[in-house]
Amino acid sequence: MKAKQRSKSMKIILYMNLILLLLIIIHVARKSENNFSPPSTITLPTLHLIDVAFRNQLITERLASYSQSYNNSLGVCNIKNSLNAEQEKIFPRISELLITLRQQIVTYPNQYFNGRGIILTVGSSQLELARVNLKMIELTRTRLPVQLWYSSSQVSQKFMLTLLDRVPKLNASICCFDTAQCKTRNQIWQLNSTNVYKPITGTLWKHFPYKPAAIISSTFEEVLFLDSDAYVTRDPEDLFLSDPMYLKFGALFFPDSYLSRQHPVVWNLFNTTCGDHEYELDSATILVHKKIVWNGLYMAKLMNDNHELFYQHVTDGDKDTFRLGFRYMNVKYYLVMTPCATGSFDGTRFCGWTLCKTDSLAQHIYINHVHIFKYENIKYTSANLGYTRIGLGDPNNNSFFFTHCRLPGASTSCFHIIKQPNPHITNSNCYTGGVPLEDIENHQYTLNESLLFDNSRKNRVLFSKTNHLIPNFVDNLLKYIE
Ligand SMILES: *[C@@H]1O[C@H](CO)[C@@H](O)[C@H](O)[C@H]1NC(C)=O
Ligand SMILES: *[C@@H]1O[C@H](CO)[C@@H](O)[C@H](O)[C@H]1NC(C)=O
Ligand SMILES: *[C@@H]1O[C@H](CO)[C@@H](O)[C@H](O)[C@H]1NC(C)=O
Ligand SMILES: *[C@@H]1O[C@H](CO)[C@@H](O)[C@H](O)[C@H]1NC(C)=O
Ligand SMILES: *[C@@H]1O[C@H](CO)[C@@H](O)[C@H](O)[C@H]1NC(C)=O
Ligand SMILES: *[C@@H]1O[C@H](CO)[C@@H](O)[C@H](O)[C@H]1NC(C)=O
């Protein structure tokens, strides 16, 4: 009798456990549909939240160091070699051309642009990644509309429209430079072709010259431009609404891992002070308020139209046409110098293969530019995207060694981010050491937590699992890529 009762109550317990398990499974399944909601943990760790006073302190500090750095307090250019014969010949021509281009800048068309939005440019080789990119945007549940700019000489309208098929929740349209038409699946509208600033591409096979043309042609007044492989990791609308340096300057740029390589004479051509202490741009992400920085943007567009001259002698592709075009037109920009990279970790060494981007106060990572993977044929796996390093310094203080290099015998190059000076930084300008223990942080960030939230975090390098620093990024990307 007793044994029977016990087995009955055991059964009840078993059933209850099964029901509980089922509930957990349903709950987890629900959660994984909604990947951008923060995980609900039972024991809440201390939340890393930023308060108003610290935020204001950061803003004040950053503005002060920006002023110094933009004007280059040292006033010295490190590159001292003399010009070669070709440069001697070309540079005066560039100077003349700049004066001509300056006169071609059209005035800002008041009342034409409106709203905020994300734009991408798509050529035939970007179609697949653009598909992934749109999916990543959709996952953030952003309200921002998206425009995909293309040239019908490269991709057909039919193909472009297929990009919209898998993102029903996104307010996305395709816009053609050649016809000045935008289109969604069920709507088509004509733009005033006066306000579509077609790129001049010539015979160039690369699609770089499309970028500034698309930014100024899009109907948005405020634009977040993304390369097809620059993926948003959270809703970027906050950048437009509350990023203090964006609100002040109207332009946020992000660094590549190279200090400026332009010759001092180049800076002088553009009638600006030598900026070789400043990093070159990773122009995969550009945030601009067109009304505020129009002349700079338009100059960048004209320089890209003349890419034969500028790409070869002044900039490496389109990237520095923005910095130099802005400087030439005396339009200020803010470079968010927070080094950040995602990559692999073998237990000792970290090898970064992406460039991630934060807001100007380094509160959150918003975008991850996953480009080296395709250049170096690296597989998109959770191990290869597993870890992320980020240096939380003052952007203008160059507190960190931040470079892209290949160690002898290594199969790929890596981005390195390390506090400097460091004995393991070699003469060949590579970092040979491992990840310092003090950098490792296991805190799992929720979407509302800040990376830089307190004075003690300044000049600190964080090293953690990518999904800890950028909630769900790896899982989301791997779902859609390849
Ligand atoms: C650079 O210096 C000039 C003259 O000293 C000053 O007017 C300007 O505001 C400075 N630039 C920045 C970005 O602070
Ligand atoms: C640079 O400034 C000087 C002096 O204002 C001017 O004469 C020259 O034309 C400018 N150069 C360019 C390329 O605009
Ligand atoms: C979609 O975006 C366009 C701007 O590109 C805007 O005019 C329109 O109102 C948006 N539609 C919806 C449903 O939000
Ligand atoms: C197109 O824009 C130009 C310049 O702003 C303006 O003069 C013209 O009237 C516009 N055309 C149409 C059809 O709205
Ligand atoms: C600037 O960097 C140095 C180390 O390179 C550091 O000691 C200093 O605290 C930094 N200043 C700020 C304002 O972060
Ligand atoms: C931040 O997110 C956590 C986890 O979702 C939540 O418990 C907490 O209330 C949030 N805090 C604030 C200040 O929004």
XYZ file of C-alpha atoms and ligand atoms in Angstrom:
566
model
C 0.000 0.000 0.000
C 2.715 2.404 1.091
C 4.896 1.432 -1.847
C 1.967 2.013 -4.197
C 1.329 5.453 -2.741
C 4.982 6.320 -3.022
C 5.094 5.264 -6.648
C 1.953 7.320 -7.244
C 3.515 10.409 -5.717
C 6.724 9.680 -7.628
C 4.658 9.642 -10.777
C 3.089 12.972 -9.878
C 6.514 14.455 -9.248
C 7.694 13.010 -12.538
C 4.751 14.517 -14.412
C 5.219 17.843 -12.701
C 8.859 17.796 -13.711
C 7.925 16.991 -17.270
C 5.438 19.859 -17.356
C 8.049 22.177 -15.904
C 10.563 21.038 -18.503
C 8.005 21.647 -21.233
C 7.341 25.125 -19.911
C 11.068 25.858 -19.856
C 11.431 24.606 -23.423
C 8.531 26.782 -24.583
C 9.999 29.723 -22.723
C 13.468 29.213 -24.200
C 12.016 28.741 -27.685
C 10.039 31.955 -27.313
C 13.131 33.750 -26.087
C 15.253 32.602 -28.983
C 12.724 33.991 -31.439
C 13.234 37.331 -29.853
C 16.968 37.450 -29.914
C 17.503 41.035 -29.034
C 15.678 40.929 -25.735
C 18.139 40.535 -22.892
C 18.335 37.099 -21.296
C 16.395 36.753 -18.071
C 18.804 35.442 -15.487
C 17.790 34.263 -12.057
C 20.580 35.881 -10.089
C 21.072 39.369 -11.428
C 24.691 40.507 -11.350
C 25.424 44.157 -10.638
C 24.307 46.201 -13.596
C 26.881 48.406 -15.304
C 24.830 51.530 -15.771
C 26.160 54.980 -16.612
C 24.885 57.975 -14.644
C 24.324 61.506 -15.876
C 27.288 62.971 -14.016
C 29.774 60.519 -15.516
C 28.247 60.953 -18.943
C 28.658 64.712 -18.704
C 32.230 64.309 -17.494
C 33.032 62.138 -20.526
C 31.477 64.654 -22.888
C 33.530 67.506 -21.429
C 36.750 65.506 -21.579
C 36.160 64.342 -25.105
C 35.414 67.784 -26.412
C 38.594 69.126 -24.848
C 40.832 66.407 -26.227
C 39.107 66.634 -29.609
C 40.061 70.286 -29.938
C 43.660 69.541 -29.177
C 43.894 66.570 -31.404
C 42.152 68.062 -34.418
C 44.624 70.905 -34.455
C 47.465 68.482 -33.793
C 49.126 70.048 -30.791
C 52.471 68.630 -31.849
C 52.211 70.184 -35.272
C 54.723 67.741 -36.692
C 54.277 65.308 -39.500
C 56.227 62.101 -39.030
C 56.636 61.258 -42.673
C 59.727 63.086 -43.838
C 60.738 61.496 -47.128
C 60.884 63.788 -50.135
C 58.363 63.595 -52.946
C 59.017 61.334 -55.885
C 58.940 62.590 -59.460
C 55.375 61.501 -60.031
C 54.141 63.223 -56.890
C 56.034 66.377 -57.860
C 54.122 66.322 -61.120
C 50.686 65.304 -59.825
C 50.336 67.324 -56.629
C 50.093 70.754 -58.303
C 47.411 69.305 -60.577
C 45.477 68.105 -57.552
C 45.698 71.533 -56.006
C 44.216 73.129 -59.136
C 41.538 70.496 -59.352
C 40.499 71.096 -55.742
C 39.903 74.744 -56.473
C 37.728 73.800 -59.458
C 35.803 71.196 -57.502
C 35.140 73.612 -54.711
C 33.173 75.733 -57.153
C 31.042 72.775 -58.174
C 29.571 72.241 -54.747
C 25.815 72.694 -54.966
C 24.041 74.439 -52.139
C 22.192 72.317 -49.647
C 18.669 71.790 -50.942
C 16.636 73.040 -48.017
C 13.387 71.224 -47.463
C 14.190 68.386 -49.832
C 15.560 65.763 -47.445
C 13.726 64.439 -44.456
C 13.911 61.902 -41.677
C 16.569 59.443 -40.638
C 17.490 56.200 -42.272
C 20.038 53.531 -43.047
C 21.524 53.221 -46.506
C 23.557 50.580 -48.277
C 25.027 50.550 -51.764
C 24.740 47.292 -53.623
C 26.751 46.064 -56.597
C 26.614 42.561 -57.995
C 29.337 41.327 -55.652
C 27.567 42.640 -52.559
C 24.169 41.032 -53.066
C 24.675 38.065 -50.746
C 26.131 40.039 -47.869
C 23.503 42.743 -48.284
C 20.894 40.029 -47.732
C 22.549 39.119 -44.422
C 22.906 42.764 -43.510
C 19.198 43.464 -43.977
C 18.334 40.474 -41.827
C 20.598 41.802 -39.059
C 18.917 45.198 -39.282
C 15.488 43.607 -39.121
C 16.432 41.658 -35.992
C 17.046 44.869 -34.070
C 13.394 45.809 -34.657
C 14.491 49.283 -35.586
C 11.946 51.784 -36.845
C 14.522 53.285 -39.196
C 13.725 52.930 -42.900
C 16.374 51.513 -45.229
C 17.301 52.520 -48.795
C 19.439 50.295 -51.007
C 21.143 52.322 -53.729
C 22.328 50.695 -56.933
C 23.076 51.328 -60.558
C 20.989 49.475 -63.139
C 24.156 49.030 -65.188
C 25.395 46.677 -62.465
C 22.386 44.950 -60.953
C 18.911 44.552 -62.391
C 15.883 45.917 -60.617
C 14.469 42.416 -60.464
C 17.493 41.178 -58.553
C 17.434 44.150 -56.248
C 13.800 43.485 -55.412
C 14.644 39.967 -54.257
C 16.654 41.574 -51.469
C 13.420 42.800 -49.941
C 11.721 39.414 -49.928
C 13.169 38.082 -46.709
C 12.767 41.177 -44.568
C 9.010 41.767 -44.355
C 9.287 43.678 -41.077
C 11.748 46.192 -42.478
C 10.656 49.421 -44.158
C 13.123 48.980 -47.009
C 13.220 50.243 -50.592
C 15.588 50.024 -53.536
C 16.684 53.241 -55.255
C 18.307 53.499 -58.649
C 20.875 56.170 -59.535
C 20.111 55.900 -63.244
C 16.329 56.207 -63.180
C 16.047 58.272 -59.974
C 13.304 55.894 -58.874
C 12.720 54.191 -55.553
C 10.643 51.071 -55.220
C 9.288 48.708 -52.612
C 7.501 45.461 -53.434
C 4.240 47.263 -54.031
C 5.094 50.916 -54.526
C 7.193 52.983 -56.853
C 7.999 56.662 -56.692
C 10.015 59.106 -58.740
C 12.656 61.305 -57.133
C 13.498 64.721 -58.513
C 16.551 63.807 -60.564
C 18.135 67.167 -59.711
C 18.617 65.747 -56.236
C 20.065 62.439 -57.324
C 23.803 62.940 -57.419
C 24.967 60.124 -59.634
C 28.503 58.851 -59.092
C 30.951 59.016 -61.965
C 32.449 55.561 -62.041
C 34.483 55.435 -65.239
C 36.112 52.079 -65.715
C 36.787 51.427 -62.075
C 35.720 47.946 -61.040
C 35.526 48.728 -57.355
C 32.314 50.247 -56.065
C 33.872 52.739 -53.712
C 32.773 55.870 -55.617
C 29.129 55.012 -54.909
C 29.327 55.717 -51.226
C 29.209 59.495 -50.881
C 26.932 59.695 -53.945
C 24.424 57.412 -52.228
C 24.645 59.282 -48.946
C 23.793 62.607 -50.536
C 21.260 61.127 -52.969
C 19.217 59.273 -50.367
C 16.064 61.111 -49.349
C 17.032 61.065 -45.652
C 18.363 64.150 -43.966
C 20.273 62.014 -41.497
C 22.021 58.908 -42.743
C 23.704 55.865 -41.324
C 25.692 54.413 -44.205
C 26.714 50.761 -43.907
C 28.914 48.600 -46.105
C 27.214 45.299 -46.871
C 29.476 43.544 -44.373
C 29.088 46.117 -41.578
C 26.366 44.556 -39.436
C 24.339 46.364 -36.817
C 24.397 44.686 -33.423
C 21.606 46.709 -31.795
C 19.067 49.315 -32.882
C 21.190 52.173 -34.243
C 18.467 54.767 -33.834
C 19.954 55.800 -30.463
C 23.029 57.085 -32.277
C 20.888 59.633 -34.128
C 18.870 60.550 -31.071
C 21.399 60.795 -28.296
C 25.021 60.428 -29.295
C 26.551 63.663 -27.972
C 29.342 63.948 -30.540
C 27.003 63.175 -33.417
C 24.584 65.815 -32.166
C 27.408 68.317 -31.879
C 29.394 67.679 -35.051
C 26.863 66.062 -37.354
C 29.383 63.436 -38.435
C 30.713 60.323 -36.720
C 33.533 58.453 -38.417
C 35.280 55.282 -37.272
C 38.948 54.344 -37.516
C 40.767 51.739 -39.508
C 43.850 50.368 -37.760
C 46.351 52.578 -39.558
C 47.732 55.952 -38.637
C 47.440 58.357 -41.564
C 49.879 57.476 -44.272
C 49.477 60.658 -46.302
C 52.575 62.712 -46.990
C 52.744 66.082 -45.163
C 52.484 67.795 -48.531
C 49.066 66.212 -49.034
C 47.710 67.873 -45.912
C 48.999 71.174 -47.178
C 47.345 70.648 -50.556
C 44.070 70.480 -48.684
C 44.982 73.601 -46.749
C 44.769 71.819 -43.423
C 47.128 71.008 -40.593
C 48.943 67.737 -40.700
C 46.733 65.007 -39.291
C 49.140 62.116 -39.278
C 48.467 61.474 -35.590
C 44.926 60.644 -36.643
C 43.874 57.190 -37.796
C 42.623 56.542 -41.303
C 38.944 55.768 -41.651
C 37.147 52.511 -41.871
C 34.522 54.015 -44.120
C 32.273 50.957 -43.799
C 30.216 52.979 -41.323
C 29.421 56.652 -41.667
C 26.883 58.600 -39.667
C 26.012 62.075 -40.927
C 23.521 64.856 -40.562
C 23.580 66.125 -44.143
C 22.425 69.614 -43.366
C 25.298 70.143 -40.939
C 28.126 68.620 -42.996
C 26.850 69.059 -46.565
C 29.890 70.862 -47.975
C 32.268 68.227 -46.635
C 30.151 65.406 -47.984
C 29.759 67.032 -51.347
C 33.498 67.565 -51.605
C 34.045 63.888 -50.738
C 31.619 63.008 -53.524
C 33.487 65.146 -56.043
C 36.788 63.614 -54.993
C 35.289 60.161 -55.555
C 34.067 61.246 -58.979
C 37.726 61.979 -59.694
C 38.901 58.752 -58.166
C 41.579 58.095 -60.791
C 43.578 60.920 -59.315
C 42.627 60.816 -55.657
C 42.583 57.089 -54.964
C 45.988 56.623 -56.443
C 47.843 59.594 -55.059
C 46.014 60.786 -51.976
C 43.836 58.148 -50.357
C 43.544 54.416 -50.277
C 40.152 53.993 -51.929
C 37.319 56.163 -50.706
C 38.178 56.070 -47.035
C 40.173 59.227 -46.582
C 38.268 61.239 -49.142
C 35.880 61.893 -46.264
C 38.478 63.168 -43.812
C 40.305 65.254 -46.402
C 37.178 66.518 -48.134
C 35.756 67.615 -44.790
C 39.001 69.230 -43.731
C 39.337 71.049 -47.015
C 35.859 72.514 -46.637
C 36.457 73.283 -42.971
C 33.730 70.941 -41.868
C 34.370 69.213 -38.552
C 33.893 65.511 -37.939
C 34.294 63.303 -34.903
C 36.392 60.157 -35.123
C 35.276 57.543 -32.582
C 38.707 56.229 -31.745
C 37.636 53.219 -29.677
C 39.565 50.227 -30.988
C 37.445 47.082 -31.060
C 37.801 43.741 -32.824
C 36.122 40.350 -32.852
C 38.083 37.201 -33.586
C 39.468 33.940 -32.245
C 41.252 33.063 -28.994
C 43.397 29.959 -28.574
C 43.671 30.249 -24.803
C 46.715 32.519 -25.036
C 46.524 34.750 -28.056
C 43.751 36.728 -29.576
C 43.518 37.350 -33.298
C 41.022 40.040 -34.318
C 39.363 39.814 -37.738
C 36.658 42.463 -37.565
C 36.407 46.111 -36.632
C 33.556 46.830 -34.242
C 32.238 50.305 -33.587
C 30.786 52.008 -30.532
C 29.003 55.270 -29.919
C 31.276 58.216 -29.100
C 31.183 57.533 -25.352
C 31.919 53.814 -25.786
C 28.740 52.751 -24.059
C 27.704 50.052 -26.495
C 28.997 48.271 -29.571
C 26.608 49.147 -32.403
C 28.226 47.778 -35.524
C 30.631 45.003 -36.403
C 32.487 45.221 -39.705
C 33.199 41.608 -40.647
C 35.540 42.132 -43.595
C 38.806 40.256 -43.065
C 36.929 36.951 -43.171
C 36.367 37.214 -46.886
C 39.764 38.696 -47.700
C 41.677 35.989 -45.846
C 39.250 33.155 -46.468
C 38.436 32.609 -42.803
C 35.395 30.477 -42.002
C 32.436 32.106 -40.328
C 32.269 29.887 -37.229
C 31.405 30.541 -33.613
C 35.057 29.912 -32.701
C 36.355 32.435 -35.219
C 33.897 35.045 -33.982
C 34.044 33.888 -30.378
C 35.915 36.699 -28.613
C 35.969 40.458 -28.691
C 38.545 42.986 -27.469
C 37.844 46.622 -26.920
C 39.969 49.479 -25.554
C 38.026 52.016 -23.511
C 40.336 55.002 -23.752
C 39.881 58.638 -24.517
C 39.495 58.514 -28.293
C 41.997 61.291 -28.870
C 44.609 60.101 -26.454
C 45.863 57.192 -28.564
C 46.154 55.165 -25.356
C 46.310 51.863 -27.158
C 48.474 50.083 -29.634
C 45.979 49.342 -32.371
C 47.242 47.769 -35.527
C 46.724 45.207 -38.230
C 49.683 42.922 -38.762
C 50.808 39.406 -39.416
C 53.118 37.605 -37.012
C 55.921 35.597 -38.620
C 54.568 32.187 -39.609
C 50.964 33.082 -38.832
C 48.350 31.946 -41.302
C 46.422 35.221 -41.202
C 46.900 38.806 -40.178
C 45.160 40.045 -37.024
C 43.977 43.226 -35.405
C 45.826 43.804 -32.151
C 44.632 46.029 -29.334
C 46.892 46.398 -26.318
C 47.791 49.035 -23.784
C 51.035 50.725 -24.655
C 53.913 50.748 -24.009
C 54.257 46.980 -23.929
C 57.469 44.931 -24.203
C 55.779 42.510 -26.589
C 55.262 45.107 -29.284
C 57.950 44.301 -31.820
C 59.938 46.481 -34.164
C 57.868 45.203 -37.036
C 54.951 46.804 -35.208
C 53.163 43.636 -34.219
C 52.121 42.374 -30.789
C 53.647 39.020 -29.929
C 52.168 38.522 -26.464
C 48.994 36.904 -25.211
C 45.898 38.301 -23.571
C 46.758 39.789 -20.142
C 44.661 38.194 -17.395
C 43.532 41.570 -16.115
C 41.763 42.240 -19.422
C 39.483 39.227 -19.151
C 35.982 40.015 -18.044
C 33.164 37.515 -17.851
C 30.323 39.881 -17.221
C 27.424 39.187 -19.540
C 26.096 42.537 -20.694
C 22.429 43.195 -21.229
C 21.358 45.683 -23.869
C 20.915 48.521 -21.378
C 24.345 48.195 -19.773
C 27.332 50.354 -20.568
C 30.863 49.227 -21.326
C 32.368 52.484 -20.076
C 30.327 53.472 -17.035
C 32.807 54.623 -14.432
C 36.207 56.341 -14.055
C 37.852 53.046 -13.136
C 37.066 51.752 -16.612
C 39.068 54.375 -18.445
C 42.068 53.121 -20.389
C 40.962 49.577 -19.715
C 40.965 46.862 -22.343
C 38.037 44.470 -22.067
C 38.328 40.963 -23.353
C 35.343 38.655 -23.297
C 33.160 36.312 -25.256
C 31.615 38.195 -28.149
C 28.106 37.226 -27.097
C 28.831 38.717 -23.647
C 29.867 42.100 -25.003
C 27.453 42.105 -27.952
C 24.364 40.145 -26.860
C 23.484 37.396 -29.374
C 25.682 38.755 -32.152
C 27.457 35.532 -33.063
C 24.311 33.403 -32.977
C 22.409 35.902 -35.084
C 25.104 36.339 -37.710
C 25.761 32.621 -38.085
C 22.082 32.023 -38.667
C 22.165 34.081 -41.840
C 25.678 34.086 -43.220
C 26.857 31.537 -45.831
C 41.977 74.918 -33.753
O 42.616 76.109 -33.453
C 41.909 77.255 -33.882
C 42.793 78.447 -33.651
O 43.529 78.294 -32.473
C 40.596 77.333 -33.126
O 39.869 78.471 -33.536
C 39.785 76.093 -33.442
O 38.604 76.084 -32.685
C 40.597 74.845 -33.132
N 39.921 73.705 -33.685
C 39.212 72.906 -32.952
C 38.589 71.750 -33.618
O 39.061 73.081 -31.774
C 44.827 77.323 -49.852
O 44.728 78.585 -49.237
C 45.418 79.619 -49.952
C 45.347 80.877 -49.116
O 44.052 81.145 -48.735
C 44.809 79.786 -51.340
O 45.511 80.765 -52.047
C 44.879 78.466 -52.077
O 44.213 78.547 -53.297
C 44.225 77.366 -51.248
N 44.434 76.084 -51.908
C 43.434 75.345 -52.281
C 43.772 74.042 -52.918
O 42.276 75.643 -52.092
C 8.850 53.972 -44.623
O 9.907 54.880 -44.869
C 9.556 55.996 -45.641
C 10.811 56.792 -45.850
O 11.692 56.064 -46.649
C 8.483 56.799 -44.947
O 8.113 57.887 -45.750
C 7.272 55.911 -44.676
O 6.343 56.615 -43.935
C 7.708 54.668 -43.914
N 6.583 53.763 -43.830
C 6.208 53.223 -42.685
C 5.057 52.283 -42.756
O 6.759 53.486 -41.628
C 13.367 69.543 -59.021
O 14.267 70.303 -58.245
C 14.652 71.522 -58.863
C 15.759 72.121 -58.007
O 15.407 72.120 -56.663
C 13.461 72.415 -59.001
O 13.834 73.632 -59.643
C 12.399 71.702 -59.844
O 11.214 72.466 -59.903
C 12.086 70.345 -59.258
N 11.243 69.606 -60.168
C 10.110 69.057 -59.799
C 9.344 68.329 -60.864
O 9.680 69.149 -58.673
C 46.068 59.186 -21.883
O 46.892 58.044 -22.029
C 47.829 57.820 -20.993
C 48.591 56.554 -21.296
O 48.920 56.482 -22.650
C 47.130 57.693 -19.648
O 48.080 57.582 -18.629
C 46.233 58.897 -19.410
O 45.487 58.714 -18.244
C 45.295 59.089 -20.584
N 44.466 60.265 -20.407
C 43.132 60.212 -20.447
C 42.432 61.525 -20.287
O 42.517 59.193 -20.618
C 18.443 46.490 -17.607
O 18.174 45.183 -18.067
C 17.973 44.235 -17.034
C 17.867 42.855 -17.646
O 16.877 42.806 -18.604
C 16.733 44.621 -16.239
O 16.526 43.700 -15.220
C 16.945 45.997 -15.659
O 15.786 46.420 -15.006
C 17.314 47.014 -16.724
N 17.702 48.240 -16.055
C 17.338 49.427 -16.482
C 17.816 50.585 -15.675
O 16.672 49.587 -17.483
